[in-house]
Coordinates of C-alpha atoms in Angstrom, one line a residue:
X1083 CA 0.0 0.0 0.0
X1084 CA 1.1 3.7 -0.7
X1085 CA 1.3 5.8 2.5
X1086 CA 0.4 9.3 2.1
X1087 CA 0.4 11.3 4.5
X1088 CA -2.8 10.5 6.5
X1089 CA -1.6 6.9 6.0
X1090 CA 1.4 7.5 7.1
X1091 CA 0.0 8.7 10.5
X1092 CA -2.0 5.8 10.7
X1093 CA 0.6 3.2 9.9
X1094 CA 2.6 5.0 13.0
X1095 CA -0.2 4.8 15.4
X1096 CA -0.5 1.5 14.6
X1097 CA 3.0 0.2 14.6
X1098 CA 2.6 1.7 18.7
X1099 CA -0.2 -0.3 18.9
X1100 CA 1.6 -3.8 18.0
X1101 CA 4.6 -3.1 20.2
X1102 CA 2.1 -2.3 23.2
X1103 CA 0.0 -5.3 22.9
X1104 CA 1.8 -8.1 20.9
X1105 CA 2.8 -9.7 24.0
X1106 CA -0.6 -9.6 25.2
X1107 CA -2.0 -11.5 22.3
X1108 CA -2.4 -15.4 22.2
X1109 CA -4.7 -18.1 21.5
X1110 CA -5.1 -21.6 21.7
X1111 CA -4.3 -24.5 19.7
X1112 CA -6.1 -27.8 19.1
X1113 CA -5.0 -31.4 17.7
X1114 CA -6.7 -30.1 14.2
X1115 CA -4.8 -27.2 14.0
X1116 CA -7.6 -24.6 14.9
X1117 CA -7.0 -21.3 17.0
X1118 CA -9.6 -19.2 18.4
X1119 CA -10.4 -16.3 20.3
X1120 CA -13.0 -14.1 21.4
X1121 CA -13.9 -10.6 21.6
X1122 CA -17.0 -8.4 22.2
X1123 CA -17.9 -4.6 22.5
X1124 CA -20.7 -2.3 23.0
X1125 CA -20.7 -0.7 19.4
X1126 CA -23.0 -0.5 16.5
X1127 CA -22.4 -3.4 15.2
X1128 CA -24.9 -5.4 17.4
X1129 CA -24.2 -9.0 17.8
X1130 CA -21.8 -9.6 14.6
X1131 CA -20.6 -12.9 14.4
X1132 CA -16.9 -13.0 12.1
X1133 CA -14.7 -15.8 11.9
X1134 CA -11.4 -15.5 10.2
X1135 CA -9.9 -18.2 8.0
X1136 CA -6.7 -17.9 6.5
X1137 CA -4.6 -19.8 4.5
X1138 CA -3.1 -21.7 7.1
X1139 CA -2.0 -21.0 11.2
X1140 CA 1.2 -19.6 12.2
X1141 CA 2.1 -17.6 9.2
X1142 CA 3.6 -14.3 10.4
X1143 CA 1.4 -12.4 7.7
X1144 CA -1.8 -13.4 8.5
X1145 CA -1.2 -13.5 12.1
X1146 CA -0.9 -9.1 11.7
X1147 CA -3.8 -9.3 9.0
X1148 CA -5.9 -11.6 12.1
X1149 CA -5.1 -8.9 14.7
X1150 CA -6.1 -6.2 12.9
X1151 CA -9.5 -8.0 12.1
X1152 CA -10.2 -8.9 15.6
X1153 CA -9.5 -5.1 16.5
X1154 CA -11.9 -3.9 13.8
X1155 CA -14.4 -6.4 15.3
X1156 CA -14.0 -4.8 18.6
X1157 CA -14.6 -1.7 17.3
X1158 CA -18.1 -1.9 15.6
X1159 CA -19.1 -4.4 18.7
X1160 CA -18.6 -8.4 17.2
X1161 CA -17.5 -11.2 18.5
X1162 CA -14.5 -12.8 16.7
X1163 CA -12.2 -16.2 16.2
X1164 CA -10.1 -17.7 14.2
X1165 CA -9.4 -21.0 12.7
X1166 CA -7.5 -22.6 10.0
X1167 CA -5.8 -25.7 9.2
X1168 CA -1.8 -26.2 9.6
X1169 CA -0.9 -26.5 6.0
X1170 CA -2.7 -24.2 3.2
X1171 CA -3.6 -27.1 0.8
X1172 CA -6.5 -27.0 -1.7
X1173 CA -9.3 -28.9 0.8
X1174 CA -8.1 -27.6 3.8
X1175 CA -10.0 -24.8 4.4
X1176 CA -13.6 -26.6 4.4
X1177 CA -14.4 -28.5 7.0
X1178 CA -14.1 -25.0 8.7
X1179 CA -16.3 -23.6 6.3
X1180 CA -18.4 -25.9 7.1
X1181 CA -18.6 -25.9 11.0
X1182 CA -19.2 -22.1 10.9
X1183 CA -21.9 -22.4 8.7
X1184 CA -23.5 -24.7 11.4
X1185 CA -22.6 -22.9 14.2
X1186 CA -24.5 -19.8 12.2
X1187 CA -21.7 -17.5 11.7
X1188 CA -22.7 -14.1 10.0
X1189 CA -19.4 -13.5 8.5
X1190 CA -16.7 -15.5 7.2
X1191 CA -13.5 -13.5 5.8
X1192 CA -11.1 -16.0 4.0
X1193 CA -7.9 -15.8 2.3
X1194 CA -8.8 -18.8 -0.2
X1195 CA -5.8 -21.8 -0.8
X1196 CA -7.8 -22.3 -4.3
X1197 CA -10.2 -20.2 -6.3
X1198 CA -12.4 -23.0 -7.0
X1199 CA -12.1 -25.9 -4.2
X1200 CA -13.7 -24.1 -1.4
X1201 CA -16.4 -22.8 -4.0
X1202 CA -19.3 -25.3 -3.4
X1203 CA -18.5 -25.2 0.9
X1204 CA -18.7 -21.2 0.7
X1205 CA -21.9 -21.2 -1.5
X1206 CA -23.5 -23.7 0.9
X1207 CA -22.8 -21.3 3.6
X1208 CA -24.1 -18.0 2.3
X1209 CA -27.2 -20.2 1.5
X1210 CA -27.3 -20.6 5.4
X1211 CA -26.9 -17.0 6.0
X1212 CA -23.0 -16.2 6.1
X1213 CA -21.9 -13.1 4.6
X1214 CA -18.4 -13.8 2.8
X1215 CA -15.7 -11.9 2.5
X1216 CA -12.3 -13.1 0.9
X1217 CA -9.1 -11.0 1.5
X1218 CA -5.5 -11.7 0.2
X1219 CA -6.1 -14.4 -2.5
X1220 CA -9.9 -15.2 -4.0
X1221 CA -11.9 -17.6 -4.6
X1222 CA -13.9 -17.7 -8.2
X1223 CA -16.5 -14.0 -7.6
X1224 CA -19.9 -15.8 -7.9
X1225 CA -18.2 -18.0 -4.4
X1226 CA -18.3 -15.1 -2.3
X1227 CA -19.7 -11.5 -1.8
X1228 CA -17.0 -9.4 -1.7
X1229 CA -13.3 -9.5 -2.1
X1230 CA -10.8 -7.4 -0.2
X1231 CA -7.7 -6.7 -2.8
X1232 CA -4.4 -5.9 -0.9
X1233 CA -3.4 -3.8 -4.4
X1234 CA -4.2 -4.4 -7.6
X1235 CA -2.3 -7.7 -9.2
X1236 CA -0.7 -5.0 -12.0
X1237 CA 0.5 -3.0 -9.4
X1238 CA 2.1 -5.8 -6.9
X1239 CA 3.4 -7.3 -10.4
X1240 CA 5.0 -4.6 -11.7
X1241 CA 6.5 -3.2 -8.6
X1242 CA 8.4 -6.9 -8.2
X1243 CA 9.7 -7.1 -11.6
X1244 CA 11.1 -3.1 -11.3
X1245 CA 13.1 -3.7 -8.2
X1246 CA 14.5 -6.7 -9.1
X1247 CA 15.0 -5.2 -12.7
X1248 CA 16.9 -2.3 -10.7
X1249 CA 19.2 -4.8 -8.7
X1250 CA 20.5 -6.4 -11.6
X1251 CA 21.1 -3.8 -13.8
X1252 CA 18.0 -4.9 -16.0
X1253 CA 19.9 -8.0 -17.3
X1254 CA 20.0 -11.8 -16.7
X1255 CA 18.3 -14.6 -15.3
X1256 CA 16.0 -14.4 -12.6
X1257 CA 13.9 -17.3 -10.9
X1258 CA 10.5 -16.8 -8.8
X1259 CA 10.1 -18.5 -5.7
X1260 CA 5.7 -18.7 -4.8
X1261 CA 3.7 -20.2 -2.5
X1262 CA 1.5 -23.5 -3.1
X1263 CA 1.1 -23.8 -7.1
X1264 CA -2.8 -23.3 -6.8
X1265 CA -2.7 -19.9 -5.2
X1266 CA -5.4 -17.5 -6.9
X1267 CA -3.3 -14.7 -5.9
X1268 CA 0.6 -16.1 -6.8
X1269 CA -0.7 -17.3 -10.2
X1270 CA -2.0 -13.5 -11.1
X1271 CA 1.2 -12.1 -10.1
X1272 CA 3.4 -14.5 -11.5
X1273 CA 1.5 -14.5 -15.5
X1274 CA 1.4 -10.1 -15.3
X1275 CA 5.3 -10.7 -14.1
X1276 CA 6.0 -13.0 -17.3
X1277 CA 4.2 -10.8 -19.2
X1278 CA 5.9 -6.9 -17.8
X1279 CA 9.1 -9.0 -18.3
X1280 CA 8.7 -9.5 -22.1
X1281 CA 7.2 -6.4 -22.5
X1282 CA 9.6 -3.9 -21.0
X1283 CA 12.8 -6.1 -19.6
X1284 CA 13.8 -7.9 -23.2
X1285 CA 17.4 -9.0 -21.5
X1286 CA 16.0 -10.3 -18.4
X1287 CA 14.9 -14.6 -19.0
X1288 CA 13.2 -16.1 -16.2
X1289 CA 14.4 -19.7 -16.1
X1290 CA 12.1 -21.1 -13.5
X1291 CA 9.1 -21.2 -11.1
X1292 CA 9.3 -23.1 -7.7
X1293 CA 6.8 -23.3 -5.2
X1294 CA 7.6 -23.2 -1.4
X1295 CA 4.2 -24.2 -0.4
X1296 CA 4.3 -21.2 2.2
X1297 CA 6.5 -23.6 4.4
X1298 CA 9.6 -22.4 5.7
X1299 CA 12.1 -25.5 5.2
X1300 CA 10.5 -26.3 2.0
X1301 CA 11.1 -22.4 0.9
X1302 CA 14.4 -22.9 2.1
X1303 CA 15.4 -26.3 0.8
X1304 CA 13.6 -24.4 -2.9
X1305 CA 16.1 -21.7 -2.6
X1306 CA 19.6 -24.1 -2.4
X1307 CA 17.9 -26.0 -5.3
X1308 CA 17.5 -23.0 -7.3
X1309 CA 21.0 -21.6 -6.9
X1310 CA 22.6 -25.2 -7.8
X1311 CA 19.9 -25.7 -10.8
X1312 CA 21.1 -22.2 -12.1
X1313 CA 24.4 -21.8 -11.7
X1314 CA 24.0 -17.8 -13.2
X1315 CA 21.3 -17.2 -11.5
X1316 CA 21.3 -13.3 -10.6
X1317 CA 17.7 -12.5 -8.4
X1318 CA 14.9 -14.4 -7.3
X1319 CA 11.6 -12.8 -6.8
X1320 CA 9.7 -14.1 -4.1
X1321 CA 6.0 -12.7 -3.8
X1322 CA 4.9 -14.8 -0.1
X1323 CA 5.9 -13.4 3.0
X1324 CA 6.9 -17.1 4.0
X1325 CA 9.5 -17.9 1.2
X1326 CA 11.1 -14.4 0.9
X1327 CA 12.3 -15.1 4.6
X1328 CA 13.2 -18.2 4.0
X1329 CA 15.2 -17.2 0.8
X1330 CA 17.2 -14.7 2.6
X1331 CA 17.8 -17.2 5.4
X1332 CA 19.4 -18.9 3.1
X1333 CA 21.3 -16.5 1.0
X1334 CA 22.6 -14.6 4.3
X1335 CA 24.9 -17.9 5.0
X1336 CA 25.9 -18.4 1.3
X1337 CA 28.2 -17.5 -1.1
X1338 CA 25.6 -16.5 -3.1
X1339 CA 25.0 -13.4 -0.7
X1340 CA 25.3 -10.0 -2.5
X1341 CA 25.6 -12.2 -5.7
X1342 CA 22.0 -13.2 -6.3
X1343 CA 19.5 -10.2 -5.7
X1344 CA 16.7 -11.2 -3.7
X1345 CA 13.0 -8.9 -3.6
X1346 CA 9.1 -9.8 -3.3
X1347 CA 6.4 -9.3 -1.0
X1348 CA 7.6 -9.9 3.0
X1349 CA 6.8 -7.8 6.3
X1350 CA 9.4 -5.7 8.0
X1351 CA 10.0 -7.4 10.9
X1352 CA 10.6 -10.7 9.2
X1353 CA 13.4 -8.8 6.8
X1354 CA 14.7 -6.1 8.8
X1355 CA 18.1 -8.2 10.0
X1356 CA 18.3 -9.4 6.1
X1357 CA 18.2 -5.5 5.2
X1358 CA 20.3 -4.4 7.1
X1359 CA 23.4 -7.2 6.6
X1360 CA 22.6 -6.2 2.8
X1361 CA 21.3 -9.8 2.1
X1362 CA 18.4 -7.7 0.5
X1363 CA 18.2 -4.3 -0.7
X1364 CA 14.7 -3.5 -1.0
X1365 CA 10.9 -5.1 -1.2
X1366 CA 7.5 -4.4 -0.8
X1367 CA 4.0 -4.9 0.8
X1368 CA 0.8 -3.7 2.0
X1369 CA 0.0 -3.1 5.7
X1370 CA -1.7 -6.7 6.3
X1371 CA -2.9 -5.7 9.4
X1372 CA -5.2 -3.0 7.4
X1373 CA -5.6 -5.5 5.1
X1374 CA -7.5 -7.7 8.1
X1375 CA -9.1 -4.8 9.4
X1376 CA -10.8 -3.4 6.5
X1377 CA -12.2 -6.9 5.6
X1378 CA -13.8 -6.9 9.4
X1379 CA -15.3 -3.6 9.1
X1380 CA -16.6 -4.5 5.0
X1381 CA -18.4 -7.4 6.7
X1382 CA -20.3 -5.8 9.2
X1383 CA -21.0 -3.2 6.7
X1384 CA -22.9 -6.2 4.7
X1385 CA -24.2 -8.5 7.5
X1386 CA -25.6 -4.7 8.7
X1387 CA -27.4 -4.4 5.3
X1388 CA -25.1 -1.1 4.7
X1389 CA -23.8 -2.3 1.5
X1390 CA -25.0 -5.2 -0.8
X1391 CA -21.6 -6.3 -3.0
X1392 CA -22.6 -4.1 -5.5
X1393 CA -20.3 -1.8 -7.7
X1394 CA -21.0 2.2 -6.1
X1395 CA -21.7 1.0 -2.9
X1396 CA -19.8 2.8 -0.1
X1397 CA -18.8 2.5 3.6
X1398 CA -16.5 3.6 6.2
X1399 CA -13.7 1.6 8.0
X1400 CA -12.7 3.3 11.1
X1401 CA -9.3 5.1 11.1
X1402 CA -8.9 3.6 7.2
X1403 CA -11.8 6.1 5.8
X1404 CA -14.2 5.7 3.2
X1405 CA -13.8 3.1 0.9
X1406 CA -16.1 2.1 -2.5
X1407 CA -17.2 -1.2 -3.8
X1408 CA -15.7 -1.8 -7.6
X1409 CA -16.3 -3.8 -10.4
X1410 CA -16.7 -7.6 -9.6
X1411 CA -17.2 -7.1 -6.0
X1412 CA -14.0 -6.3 -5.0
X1413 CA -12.9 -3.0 -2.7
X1414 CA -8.9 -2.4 -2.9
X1415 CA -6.9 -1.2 0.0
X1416 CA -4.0 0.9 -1.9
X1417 CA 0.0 0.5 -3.4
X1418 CA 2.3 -1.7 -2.7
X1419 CA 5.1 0.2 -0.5
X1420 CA 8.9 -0.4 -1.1
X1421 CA 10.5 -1.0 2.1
X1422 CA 14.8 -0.5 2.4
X1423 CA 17.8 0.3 5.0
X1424 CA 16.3 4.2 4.4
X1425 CA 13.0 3.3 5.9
X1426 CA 12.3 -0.2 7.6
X1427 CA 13.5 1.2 10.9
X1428 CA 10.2 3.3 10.8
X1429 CA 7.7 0.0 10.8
X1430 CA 7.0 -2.7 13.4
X1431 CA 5.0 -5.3 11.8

């Protein structure tokens, strides 16, 4: 996301926020591989059921886009969980669908391991009365009834492909390292990357595409194989918070450090010690945490009857502002932002 200057004040407030209460924040943990926790308020949201499902549990990112759901949730007076299963495969996600259809959930906000296999549990569920809301990665439109778009997949393509175009001089081969291979979101990225490359970076080749599968050893164990598979290898583009910190675990202990240019999407805190030994010199990202939060506040605004899904409608997200409802259902948060040694110092999440 771009930060101007009422962002900006925001994005301070809130980086306060994490370091006063990130210690306070926990949940539990059952044998399935669910987490859930409560919260409740006295706003004017009445009693708003939302349950969070992302990808999978114990990924940094979604962990900062969960908080800032459950705070939104707090805010317009909810009550709020999450679950998810361990690994972000295809199937995952629904028998969690499932369950808080049952339990009569009003909202469901998912970040979606495959734009189609979830479709038929989601439908089943807004037939019982749950408002759905995707964030990060969607499923297929006519699965849900709004989407929450981080940026737009031209911008968060073409901002990948110009810093790791800068890095290495706009010349040689280049690998991407993504998440699992059916990832709505990865997949967008990755085919307007292919295409900016041989539109605009002629003497740049990508030689391959790996998936890390959002898993840190198998994002690491990726990364080795790359460098041996491509001996000239000169940057990897990572766009998943999960393997560009795993990438630059590895390359921080090889001879492959300052050698091989490393960029994509990651959060601050993951990269800051990988910025500042010059293992990396610059990447991007949205604020996920905003990301989580406006999803909250877009599904009270339809379980509330404020806004149907339709293109025009309009609502208000807290401290975010005013947001509209575009074409397809989808409502976008802002620009990627470009984080380096000049800057990262000034973000905690």
């Amino acid at each position: 996301m771009k930060f101007t200057n009422k962002r900006s004040a925001a994005l301070a407030a809130l980086a306060v926020t994490i370091a006063l209460t990130i210690a306070g924040c926990s949940s539990g943990s059952s044998d399935n591989g669910s987490t859930s926790s409560s919260t409740g308020g006295s706003g004017s949201g009445g009693d708003i059921s939302v349950v969070m499902l992302p990808k999978n549990l114990g990924n940094p990112y979604f962990d900062t886009s969960t908080k800032g759901a459950k705070a939104a949730t707090a805010e317009f007076g909810g009550t709020f969980s999450e679950v998810g299963p361990d690994t972000g495969t295809p199937d995952a996600q629904v028998p969690f669908i499932n369950t808080a259809a049952q339990q009569g959930t009003k909202a469901l906000i998912v970040s979606a391991n495959d734009p189609k296999a979830i479709c038929d549990a989601l439908n089943e569920a807004r037939q019982a009365g749950t408002k759905v809301v995707t964030f990060d990665s969607d499923t297929d439109p006519t699965c849900r009834d709004l989407f929450i778009n981080q940026a737009t997949a031209e911008g968060i393509a073409k901002v990948q492909i110009d810093m790791i175009a800068q890095q290495i001089g706009d010349a040689g081969e280049v690998a991407i390292l993504s998440a699992s291979a059916n990832a709505t979101n990865q997949n967008a990225w990755i085919e307007l990357m292919k295409k900016d490359l041989a539109d605009n970076h002629p003497n740049i080749k990508l030689v391959d595409t790996v998936y890390g599968d959002d898993d840190d050893q198998t994002s690491f164990d990726k990364t080795a194989a790359l460098l041996q598979s491509h001996p000239n290898l000169k940057g990897i583009i990572s766009p998943t918070t999960v393997g560009i910190a795993a990438a630059a675990r590895y390359l921080s202990t090889s001879d492959s450090k300052g050698k091989v240019a490393l960029t994509g999407l990651g959060t601050p805190n993951q990269m800051r010690s990988f910025v500042t030994d010059g293992t990396v010199t610059e990447f991007a990202l949205w604020n996920p945490e905003d990301l989580g939060f406006l999803a909250a506040y877009a599904a009270d605004a339809l379980v509330s009857g404020k806004i149907t899904g339709k293109e025009g409608d309009s609502f208000t997200a807290g401290k975010l502002g005013d947001f509209k409802v575009g074409a397809d259902a989808t409502v976008l948060l802002g620009d990627p932002f470009k984080f380096n040694k000049d800057n990262i110092a000034d973000f905690n999440f």
